[in-house]
Amino acid sequence: MSETDPTTGHLWDDALDMAALRALAHPLRVELMNELSDFGPATASTLAERLGESSGSTSYHLRQLARHGIIVEDTERNSGRERWWKMAPGGVTIGSPETLASPAGREANELVSHAWHQNNERRLSSFLRRGIETFGMEWMEASTLSTAHLELTREQLVEFGREYYALQTRLKEKWAADGEAEPGDRKRVQVQFNAFPLVEQEDR
């Protein structure tokens, strides 16, 4: 179960250990991580405004996430007393054998997974409700909402996941080599697989 794409060959190579999973398994911390994952770097005060929290609260919880390597400071954006935060490279993967081996670990995995699912559903609902008026017909036609059903062995399911992440990595490297698009041509896109531009980015 991964919120962003792991860069390793095996899905669980970089999965959160129990201490990091417990640190993440807090509703506000998952929200903070989702905001940074979905919309990119931000400050504690910006996140506080978005989530209706105090900047003191968001600052504290961001530091706890940073202690476990889930997020890192964005030193290129830091200026003066304002600290910027971003997702750590490689994203976040949960559900390691270690954490699934105990009831406490399974409960923490369930909490985080449920929060991710709710966030994904919220983003998709916003796109379905406001996508065409926000982005226009061309972006609607470029988006994908897909459900498929396959008959697979366990080994084939593992291979499917590896190939999916490998495809993401290959395409990101290709697009980076092709050069940056003009800022006006680029949208934050969430892949579930559904793949669609995030409506909320226009509200930021």
Short mmCIF file of C-alpha atoms in Angstrom, two decimals:
data_model
loop_
_atom_site.label_atom_id
_atom_site.label_comp_id
_atom_site.label_asym_id
_atom_site.label_seq_id
_atom_site.Cartn_x
_atom_site.Cartn_y
_atom_site.Cartn_z
CA MET A 1 0.00 0.00 0.00
CA SER A 2 1.77 3.07 -1.25
CA GLU A 3 0.74 6.72 -1.26
CA THR A 4 3.43 7.68 -3.74
CA ASP A 5 5.59 5.51 -5.91
CA PRO A 6 8.44 3.59 -4.30
CA THR A 7 11.64 3.61 -6.35
CA THR A 8 12.91 0.20 -5.24
CA GLY A 9 12.41 -3.10 -7.01
CA HIS A 10 10.36 -4.69 -4.23
CA LEU A 11 7.24 -2.99 -2.94
CA TRP A 12 8.16 -3.40 0.75
CA ASP A 13 11.88 -2.55 0.62
CA ASP A 14 11.29 0.95 1.96
CA ALA A 15 8.05 0.39 3.86
CA LEU A 16 7.67 2.29 7.13
CA ASP A 17 8.84 0.45 10.23
CA MET A 18 6.64 0.27 13.31
CA ALA A 19 7.95 3.47 14.90
CA ALA A 20 7.44 5.50 11.73
CA LEU A 21 4.01 3.96 11.10
CA ARG A 22 2.89 4.85 14.63
CA ALA A 23 4.13 8.40 14.07
CA LEU A 24 2.09 8.67 10.86
CA ALA A 25 -1.05 7.03 12.28
CA HIS A 26 -2.56 10.30 13.50
CA PRO A 27 -5.41 11.94 11.54
CA LEU A 28 -3.79 15.38 11.25
CA ARG A 29 -0.41 13.95 10.28
CA VAL A 30 -1.98 11.92 7.49
CA GLU A 31 -3.77 15.07 6.31
CA LEU A 32 -0.51 17.01 6.33
CA MET A 33 1.23 14.26 4.38
CA ASN A 34 -1.63 14.14 1.87
CA GLU A 35 -1.43 17.90 1.30
CA LEU A 36 2.33 17.75 0.66
CA SER A 37 1.96 14.68 -1.55
CA ASP A 38 -0.96 16.05 -3.55
CA PHE A 39 0.07 19.68 -3.97
CA GLY A 40 3.78 19.90 -3.30
CA PRO A 41 5.91 21.85 -0.79
CA ALA A 42 4.27 24.15 1.76
CA THR A 43 4.89 25.89 5.07
CA ALA A 44 3.28 25.12 8.42
CA SER A 45 1.26 28.34 8.26
CA THR A 46 -0.03 27.59 4.75
CA LEU A 47 -1.04 24.08 5.78
CA ALA A 48 -2.69 25.42 8.93
CA GLU A 49 -4.83 27.77 6.85
CA ARG A 50 -5.85 24.99 4.44
CA LEU A 51 -6.76 22.53 7.20
CA GLY A 52 -8.28 24.93 9.72
CA GLU A 53 -5.58 24.27 12.33
CA SER A 54 -3.21 26.51 14.26
CA SER A 55 0.27 26.97 12.80
CA GLY A 56 1.70 25.80 16.14
CA SER A 57 -0.14 22.50 15.78
CA THR A 58 0.84 21.93 12.15
CA SER A 59 4.45 22.88 12.90
CA TYR A 60 4.65 20.35 15.74
CA HIS A 61 3.16 17.50 13.69
CA LEU A 62 5.34 18.31 10.68
CA ARG A 63 8.43 17.98 12.87
CA GLN A 64 7.22 14.58 14.07
CA LEU A 65 6.80 13.39 10.48
CA ALA A 66 10.28 14.72 9.67
CA ARG A 67 11.80 12.81 12.61
CA HIS A 68 10.84 9.57 10.88
CA GLY A 69 11.87 10.60 7.37
CA ILE A 70 8.33 10.80 5.99
CA ILE A 71 8.84 14.44 5.01
CA VAL A 72 11.94 16.63 4.75
CA GLU A 73 12.71 20.33 4.77
CA ASP A 74 12.70 21.99 1.35
CA THR A 75 15.92 23.91 1.83
CA GLU A 76 15.72 25.51 -1.61
CA ARG A 77 12.55 27.34 -0.58
CA ASN A 78 13.43 28.16 3.04
CA SER A 79 13.79 31.87 3.66
CA GLY A 80 14.27 33.62 7.00
CA ARG A 81 12.17 32.01 9.72
CA GLU A 82 9.76 30.36 7.26
CA ARG A 83 10.39 26.62 6.95
CA TRP A 84 9.12 24.77 3.90
CA TRP A 85 8.37 21.05 3.92
CA LYS A 86 8.05 18.45 1.17
CA MET A 87 7.62 14.69 0.82
CA ALA A 88 10.78 12.65 1.24
CA PRO A 89 12.10 11.14 -2.02
CA GLY A 90 10.48 7.80 -2.85
CA GLY A 91 7.15 8.50 -1.18
CA VAL A 92 5.56 6.42 1.57
CA THR A 93 4.82 2.70 1.60
CA ILE A 94 3.03 0.91 4.44
CA GLY A 95 2.02 -2.68 5.10
CA SER A 96 5.41 -4.24 5.73
CA PRO A 97 5.48 -7.80 7.12
CA GLU A 98 6.84 -6.37 10.38
CA THR A 99 3.91 -4.04 10.94
CA LEU A 100 1.28 -6.56 9.81
CA ALA A 101 2.57 -9.15 12.30
CA SER A 102 0.94 -7.48 15.33
CA PRO A 103 -2.59 -6.23 16.09
CA ALA A 104 -1.25 -2.74 16.84
CA GLY A 105 0.56 -2.65 13.52
CA ARG A 106 -2.49 -3.84 11.59
CA GLU A 107 -4.64 -1.21 13.31
CA ALA A 108 -2.15 1.55 12.40
CA ASN A 109 -1.97 0.31 8.80
CA GLU A 110 -5.77 0.32 8.61
CA LEU A 111 -6.02 3.86 9.96
CA VAL A 112 -3.52 5.24 7.45
CA SER A 113 -4.95 3.24 4.53
CA HIS A 114 -8.48 4.39 5.34
CA ALA A 115 -7.36 8.02 5.50
CA TRP A 116 -5.60 7.69 2.13
CA HIS A 117 -8.70 6.13 0.60
CA GLN A 118 -10.91 8.93 1.92
CA ASN A 119 -8.51 11.53 0.51
CA ASN A 120 -8.47 9.83 -2.90
CA GLU A 121 -12.25 9.66 -2.96
CA ARG A 122 -12.46 13.34 -2.03
CA ARG A 123 -10.11 14.33 -4.87
CA LEU A 124 -11.98 12.18 -7.40
CA SER A 125 -15.37 13.56 -6.31
CA SER A 126 -14.10 17.11 -6.74
CA PHE A 127 -12.87 16.29 -10.24
CA LEU A 128 -16.17 14.69 -11.26
CA ARG A 129 -18.14 17.63 -9.86
CA ARG A 130 -15.97 20.53 -11.04
CA GLY A 131 -13.49 19.17 -13.57
CA ILE A 132 -15.00 20.40 -16.82
CA GLU A 133 -15.68 23.92 -15.56
CA THR A 134 -12.22 24.14 -13.99
CA PHE A 135 -10.05 22.68 -16.77
CA GLY A 136 -12.18 22.52 -19.91
CA MET A 137 -12.98 19.68 -22.31
CA GLU A 138 -9.40 18.96 -23.45
CA TRP A 139 -8.25 18.09 -19.90
CA MET A 140 -11.38 16.00 -19.34
CA GLU A 141 -10.62 13.98 -22.49
CA ALA A 142 -6.99 13.54 -21.40
CA SER A 143 -7.99 12.10 -18.00
CA THR A 144 -8.54 8.40 -17.29
CA LEU A 145 -11.03 6.75 -14.93
CA SER A 146 -10.43 3.02 -15.18
CA THR A 147 -11.49 -0.18 -13.45
CA ALA A 148 -10.25 -3.59 -14.63
CA HIS A 149 -10.73 -7.12 -13.30
CA LEU A 150 -8.00 -9.71 -13.79
CA GLU A 151 -7.59 -13.36 -12.81
CA LEU A 152 -4.10 -13.48 -11.29
CA THR A 153 -1.89 -15.65 -9.13
CA ARG A 154 -0.17 -14.08 -6.13
CA GLU A 155 3.09 -13.95 -8.12
CA GLN A 156 1.35 -12.24 -11.03
CA LEU A 157 -0.17 -9.67 -8.70
CA VAL A 158 3.30 -8.89 -7.32
CA GLU A 159 4.59 -8.58 -10.89
CA PHE A 160 1.71 -6.28 -11.79
CA GLY A 161 2.62 -3.93 -8.94
CA ARG A 162 6.31 -3.92 -9.89
CA GLU A 163 5.51 -3.22 -13.53
CA TYR A 164 3.15 -0.40 -12.56
CA TYR A 165 5.81 1.33 -10.46
CA ALA A 166 8.46 0.67 -13.11
CA LEU A 167 6.23 2.33 -15.71
CA GLN A 168 5.84 5.41 -13.52
CA THR A 169 9.59 5.62 -12.98
CA ARG A 170 10.39 5.14 -16.69
CA LEU A 171 7.93 7.79 -17.83
CA LYS A 172 9.06 10.32 -15.19
CA GLU A 173 12.66 9.88 -16.31
CA LYS A 174 11.65 10.22 -19.97
CA TRP A 175 9.66 13.39 -19.37
CA ALA A 176 12.46 14.89 -17.28
CA ALA A 177 14.90 14.23 -20.13
CA ASP A 178 12.49 15.82 -22.61
CA GLY A 179 12.69 19.09 -20.68
CA GLU A 180 10.29 21.04 -18.49
CA ALA A 181 6.91 22.06 -19.89
CA GLU A 182 5.81 25.65 -19.65
CA PRO A 183 4.32 26.32 -16.17
CA GLY A 184 0.91 27.05 -17.65
CA ASP A 185 0.85 23.65 -19.36
CA ARG A 186 1.46 21.60 -16.20
CA LYS A 187 -1.17 20.39 -13.69
CA ARG A 188 -0.85 18.25 -10.57
CA VAL A 189 -2.26 14.86 -11.60
CA GLN A 190 -3.32 12.13 -9.17
CA VAL A 191 -3.06 8.52 -10.33
CA GLN A 192 -5.29 5.96 -8.58
CA PHE A 193 -5.62 4.47 -11.56
CA ASN A 194 -7.77 6.91 -12.21
CA ALA A 195 -5.55 9.71 -13.53
CA PHE A 196 -6.97 13.21 -13.42
CA PRO A 197 -5.89 16.79 -12.63
CA LEU A 198 -6.58 17.85 -9.05
CA VAL A 199 -9.35 20.45 -8.96
CA GLU A 200 -8.19 21.77 -5.59
CA GLN A 201 -4.92 23.06 -7.02
CA GLU A 202 -6.86 25.86 -8.67
CA ASP A 203 -8.08 26.96 -5.23
CA ARG A 204 -4.57 27.23 -3.76
#
